[in-house]
Amino acid sequence: MTFNWRGVYTMYRKEVRRFMAIWTQTIIAPVISSLLYLAVFGTVIGRSAVGIGDFAYMQILVPGLVAMGLLMNAYQGPVGSLIIAKYTNDIVNLLMVPLSGFEVAVAYIGAAMTRGMMVGGVTLAAGALFTDLSIAHPLLLVLYAGLLTGIAASLGTMIGVVMPDFDRASLVQTFVLTPLLYLGGVFYSIQSLPPTFAFVSKFNPLFYLVDGIRISILGVGDTPMLVALAVTAGFFAVCFGAASWMFHTGYKLKS
């Protein structure tokens, strides 16, 4: 079966235009939030917080905030788009377009990845103004950012398909995604934790996503590079496959 590049690009462009129409909310607002984190955590907590090796706390914090910007904004994109489509009854169009479930997933997830990448990129550039920062592995950073935003966008797509309204969708972000992200080392290195808590943190899948970004930027992290990459790639394959299956079968879209 031939891949419908034109159809996928058309749907992708529609989704990108949707979030760019309100770019002050979807791009600028998250970056400002990250800058506030930098200002507060960097000046208040940074004086006593533990870094990694020769890196100061502020240098540890910036990659964590980049990871948070990548993940949260890639996640929020398809959630909002799909639930709005349910309110307007446009969701049935996904069952009628001449695209396979895989192609629809590529379009939605690709657009959400673009949003996450934009926020993450601007956050990284802004963070470089606060501390001395250089990217140790640029190509690895692009790879990790792509996998991380792909995971988040796939999760957002699944939640957008399953949840009937914004209230229930927000429960997942509030009580599952945000706690796992905060406990995954966004604001700290797990080397600063007691051994028991550091061990438990390694069972948090988002820890490997955050640490992968930190390894890419600083060259060091809390876990071996190949381990973080393997966990991240495997997580992406599972999440993208599940999102693609939902579109392919029309799960929760036909009712």
Short mmCIF file of C-alpha atoms in Angstrom, two decimals:
data_model
loop_
_atom_site.label_atom_id
_atom_site.label_comp_id
_atom_site.label_asym_id
_atom_site.label_seq_id
_atom_site.Cartn_x
_atom_site.Cartn_y
_atom_site.Cartn_z
CA MET A 1 0.00 0.00 0.00
CA THR A 2 1.36 3.42 -1.02
CA PHE A 3 1.89 6.00 1.70
CA ASN A 4 -0.37 9.02 1.11
CA TRP A 5 2.22 11.76 1.58
CA ARG A 6 -0.04 14.56 0.34
CA GLY A 7 -2.92 13.60 2.59
CA VAL A 8 -0.68 13.24 5.62
CA TYR A 9 0.97 16.59 4.96
CA THR A 10 -2.42 18.28 4.56
CA MET A 11 -3.63 16.97 7.91
CA TYR A 12 -0.27 17.77 9.52
CA ARG A 13 -0.39 21.34 8.20
CA LYS A 14 -3.94 21.78 9.49
CA GLU A 15 -2.85 20.76 12.99
CA VAL A 16 0.23 22.99 12.91
CA ARG A 17 -1.85 25.96 11.79
CA ARG A 18 -4.28 25.27 14.61
CA PHE A 19 -1.70 25.69 17.38
CA MET A 20 0.23 28.45 15.57
CA ALA A 21 -2.96 30.52 15.39
CA ILE A 22 -2.65 30.93 19.16
CA TRP A 23 1.17 30.84 19.34
CA THR A 24 1.31 33.14 22.36
CA GLN A 25 -0.51 30.45 24.36
CA THR A 26 1.03 27.35 22.80
CA ILE A 27 4.66 28.47 22.37
CA ILE A 28 5.42 31.63 24.35
CA ALA A 29 3.49 30.86 27.55
CA PRO A 30 5.31 27.54 28.26
CA VAL A 31 8.68 29.20 27.66
CA ILE A 32 7.84 31.98 30.12
CA SER A 33 6.89 29.33 32.70
CA SER A 34 10.28 27.66 32.19
CA LEU A 35 12.05 30.99 32.64
CA LEU A 36 10.22 31.48 35.93
CA TYR A 37 11.40 28.04 37.05
CA LEU A 38 14.94 29.04 36.13
CA ALA A 39 14.70 32.30 38.03
CA VAL A 40 13.26 30.74 41.19
CA PHE A 41 15.05 27.39 41.32
CA GLY A 42 18.31 28.72 39.96
CA THR A 43 18.68 31.58 42.41
CA VAL A 44 17.07 30.12 45.54
CA ILE A 45 17.64 26.37 45.43
CA GLY A 46 20.68 26.41 43.18
CA ARG A 47 22.96 27.66 45.94
CA SER A 48 22.60 24.45 47.96
CA ALA A 49 21.50 21.88 45.35
CA VAL A 50 23.79 19.11 44.14
CA GLY A 51 24.96 19.01 40.53
CA ILE A 52 26.62 16.24 38.54
CA GLY A 53 30.40 16.17 38.47
CA ASP A 54 31.71 19.57 37.42
CA PHE A 55 28.28 20.87 36.40
CA ALA A 56 26.46 23.40 38.56
CA TYR A 57 22.81 23.02 39.49
CA MET A 58 21.65 25.56 36.90
CA GLN A 59 23.33 23.52 34.18
CA ILE A 60 21.49 20.44 35.45
CA LEU A 61 18.18 22.31 35.59
CA VAL A 62 18.11 23.65 32.02
CA PRO A 63 18.06 20.20 30.30
CA GLY A 64 15.32 19.11 32.70
CA LEU A 65 13.18 22.10 31.76
CA VAL A 66 13.86 21.44 28.08
CA ALA A 67 12.63 17.87 28.55
CA MET A 68 9.54 19.13 30.36
CA GLY A 69 8.78 21.61 27.58
CA LEU A 70 9.19 18.93 24.93
CA LEU A 71 6.99 16.43 26.72
CA MET A 72 4.16 18.55 28.10
CA ASN A 73 3.55 20.53 24.92
CA ALA A 74 3.74 17.54 22.60
CA TYR A 75 1.25 15.80 24.88
CA GLN A 76 -1.22 18.68 25.08
CA GLY A 77 -1.48 19.19 21.31
CA PRO A 78 -3.46 16.10 20.23
CA VAL A 79 -5.45 16.02 23.47
CA GLY A 80 -6.91 19.45 22.77
CA SER A 81 -7.37 18.86 19.06
CA LEU A 82 -9.19 15.53 19.39
CA ILE A 83 -11.47 16.57 22.24
CA ILE A 84 -12.45 19.77 20.42
CA ALA A 85 -13.20 17.61 17.37
CA LYS A 86 -15.56 15.55 19.55
CA TYR A 87 -17.39 18.67 20.71
CA THR A 88 -17.84 19.88 17.12
CA ASN A 89 -18.62 16.39 15.75
CA ASP A 90 -15.66 16.65 13.38
CA ILE A 91 -14.23 13.46 14.86
CA VAL A 92 -16.23 11.41 12.35
CA ASN A 93 -14.13 12.92 9.57
CA LEU A 94 -11.17 10.86 10.79
CA LEU A 95 -13.13 7.75 9.83
CA MET A 96 -13.90 9.09 6.34
CA VAL A 97 -10.60 10.58 5.19
CA PRO A 98 -8.69 8.51 2.58
CA LEU A 99 -5.90 7.83 5.05
CA SER A 100 -4.96 4.71 6.96
CA GLY A 101 -4.84 4.68 10.73
CA PHE A 102 -1.05 4.76 10.53
CA GLU A 103 -1.14 7.83 8.28
CA VAL A 104 -3.57 9.70 10.56
CA ALA A 105 -1.32 8.88 13.51
CA VAL A 106 1.73 10.19 11.65
CA ALA A 107 -0.06 13.48 10.89
CA TYR A 108 -1.40 14.10 14.40
CA ILE A 109 1.70 12.93 16.22
CA GLY A 110 4.01 14.75 13.79
CA ALA A 111 2.21 18.05 14.37
CA ALA A 112 2.36 17.59 18.14
CA MET A 113 6.06 16.76 17.90
CA THR A 114 6.59 20.01 16.00
CA ARG A 115 4.93 21.97 18.79
CA GLY A 116 7.01 20.24 21.45
CA MET A 117 10.23 20.76 19.48
CA MET A 118 9.52 24.47 19.09
CA VAL A 119 8.94 24.95 22.82
CA GLY A 120 11.94 22.82 23.73
CA GLY A 121 14.21 24.66 21.30
CA VAL A 122 13.21 28.10 22.53
CA THR A 123 13.55 26.94 26.15
CA LEU A 124 17.08 25.68 25.47
CA ALA A 125 18.05 28.96 23.81
CA ALA A 126 16.59 30.96 26.70
CA GLY A 127 18.27 28.73 29.26
CA ALA A 128 21.65 29.35 27.64
CA LEU A 129 21.25 33.01 28.66
CA PHE A 130 21.16 32.01 32.34
CA THR A 131 24.18 29.71 32.45
CA ASP A 132 27.20 28.55 30.50
CA LEU A 133 25.81 25.76 28.36
CA SER A 134 27.07 23.87 25.32
CA ILE A 135 25.53 20.85 23.60
CA ALA A 136 27.77 17.81 23.99
CA HIS A 137 25.96 15.58 21.46
CA PRO A 138 23.82 17.61 19.00
CA LEU A 139 22.68 14.66 16.86
CA LEU A 140 21.83 12.61 19.94
CA LEU A 141 19.83 15.57 21.26
CA VAL A 142 17.77 15.67 18.06
CA LEU A 143 17.18 11.91 18.31
CA TYR A 144 16.15 12.03 21.97
CA ALA A 145 13.95 15.08 21.42
CA GLY A 146 12.22 13.30 18.55
CA LEU A 147 11.64 10.14 20.59
CA LEU A 148 10.49 12.09 23.64
CA THR A 149 8.03 14.26 21.73
CA GLY A 150 6.87 11.18 19.80
CA ILE A 151 6.11 9.38 23.06
CA ALA A 152 4.30 12.38 24.53
CA ALA A 153 2.33 13.02 21.33
CA SER A 154 1.32 9.35 21.13
CA LEU A 155 0.16 9.39 24.75
CA GLY A 156 -1.75 12.61 24.10
CA THR A 157 -3.37 11.05 21.05
CA MET A 158 -4.50 8.02 23.05
CA ILE A 159 -5.91 10.18 25.84
CA GLY A 160 -7.63 12.45 23.29
CA VAL A 161 -9.27 9.42 21.69
CA VAL A 162 -10.35 7.74 24.92
CA MET A 163 -11.44 10.67 27.10
CA PRO A 164 -14.79 12.30 26.31
CA ASP A 165 -14.04 15.77 27.67
CA PHE A 166 -11.33 18.09 28.96
CA ASP A 167 -12.16 17.48 32.62
CA ARG A 168 -11.35 13.79 32.47
CA ALA A 169 -8.38 14.31 30.18
CA SER A 170 -6.88 16.80 32.63
CA LEU A 171 -6.98 14.16 35.37
CA VAL A 172 -4.36 12.13 33.53
CA GLN A 173 -2.03 15.10 33.20
CA THR A 174 -2.58 16.27 36.77
CA PHE A 175 -2.39 12.97 38.64
CA VAL A 176 -0.21 10.79 36.40
CA LEU A 177 1.95 12.63 33.88
CA THR A 178 2.98 15.66 35.94
CA PRO A 179 3.94 13.71 39.11
CA LEU A 180 5.95 11.17 37.09
CA LEU A 181 7.70 13.99 35.25
CA TYR A 182 8.55 15.93 38.41
CA LEU A 183 9.78 12.74 40.09
CA GLY A 184 11.77 11.83 36.99
CA GLY A 185 14.59 14.26 37.69
CA VAL A 186 13.43 17.43 35.94
CA PHE A 187 14.58 19.66 38.79
CA TYR A 188 17.40 17.55 40.19
CA SER A 189 19.85 14.73 39.66
CA ILE A 190 18.89 11.49 41.39
CA GLN A 191 22.44 11.46 42.73
CA SER A 192 21.18 13.98 45.27
CA LEU A 193 18.54 11.53 46.54
CA PRO A 194 18.92 8.89 49.26
CA PRO A 195 19.84 5.49 47.76
CA THR A 196 16.35 4.03 48.21
CA PHE A 197 14.61 6.90 46.43
CA ALA A 198 17.25 6.92 43.69
CA PHE A 199 16.63 3.21 43.12
CA VAL A 200 12.85 3.67 42.98
CA SER A 201 13.26 6.54 40.49
CA LYS A 202 14.74 4.10 37.98
CA PHE A 203 11.34 2.40 37.68
CA ASN A 204 9.84 5.68 36.42
CA PRO A 205 9.88 5.55 32.59
CA LEU A 206 9.97 9.35 32.33
CA PHE A 207 13.26 9.37 34.25
CA TYR A 208 15.01 7.87 31.20
CA LEU A 209 13.43 10.44 28.89
CA VAL A 210 14.62 13.34 31.03
CA ASP A 211 18.05 11.82 31.57
CA GLY A 212 18.46 11.23 27.84
CA ILE A 213 18.05 14.95 27.17
CA ARG A 214 20.49 15.72 29.99
CA ILE A 215 23.07 13.29 28.59
CA SER A 216 22.68 14.81 25.12
CA ILE A 217 23.27 18.36 26.35
CA LEU A 218 25.81 17.87 29.14
CA GLY A 219 27.43 14.61 28.10
CA VAL A 220 26.75 13.08 31.54
CA GLY A 221 23.67 11.81 33.33
CA ASP A 222 22.39 9.44 35.98
CA THR A 223 22.17 6.36 33.77
CA PRO A 224 24.23 4.87 30.90
CA MET A 225 23.47 6.45 27.53
CA LEU A 226 22.56 3.16 25.81
CA VAL A 227 20.18 2.18 28.60
CA ALA A 228 18.33 5.49 28.40
CA LEU A 229 18.19 5.26 24.60
CA ALA A 230 16.90 1.67 24.64
CA VAL A 231 14.14 2.44 27.15
CA THR A 232 13.12 5.59 25.28
CA ALA A 233 13.05 3.87 21.87
CA GLY A 234 11.06 0.93 23.24
CA PHE A 235 8.58 3.23 24.95
CA PHE A 236 8.13 5.16 21.71
CA ALA A 237 7.47 2.00 19.68
CA VAL A 238 4.78 0.84 22.11
CA CYS A 239 3.05 4.23 22.39
CA PHE A 240 3.09 5.01 18.67
CA GLY A 241 1.87 1.51 17.85
CA ALA A 242 -1.04 1.84 20.28
CA ALA A 243 -2.05 5.27 18.92
CA SER A 244 -1.87 4.00 15.34
CA TRP A 245 -4.00 0.98 16.26
CA MET A 246 -6.69 3.23 17.76
CA PHE A 247 -7.03 5.17 14.51
CA HIS A 248 -6.88 1.99 12.44
CA THR A 249 -9.70 0.28 14.34
CA GLY A 250 -11.72 3.42 15.07
CA TYR A 251 -11.52 2.65 18.78
CA LYS A 252 -13.74 5.08 20.72
CA LEU A 253 -14.20 7.07 17.50
CA LYS A 254 -17.21 5.19 16.13
CA SER A 255 -19.37 5.62 19.21
#
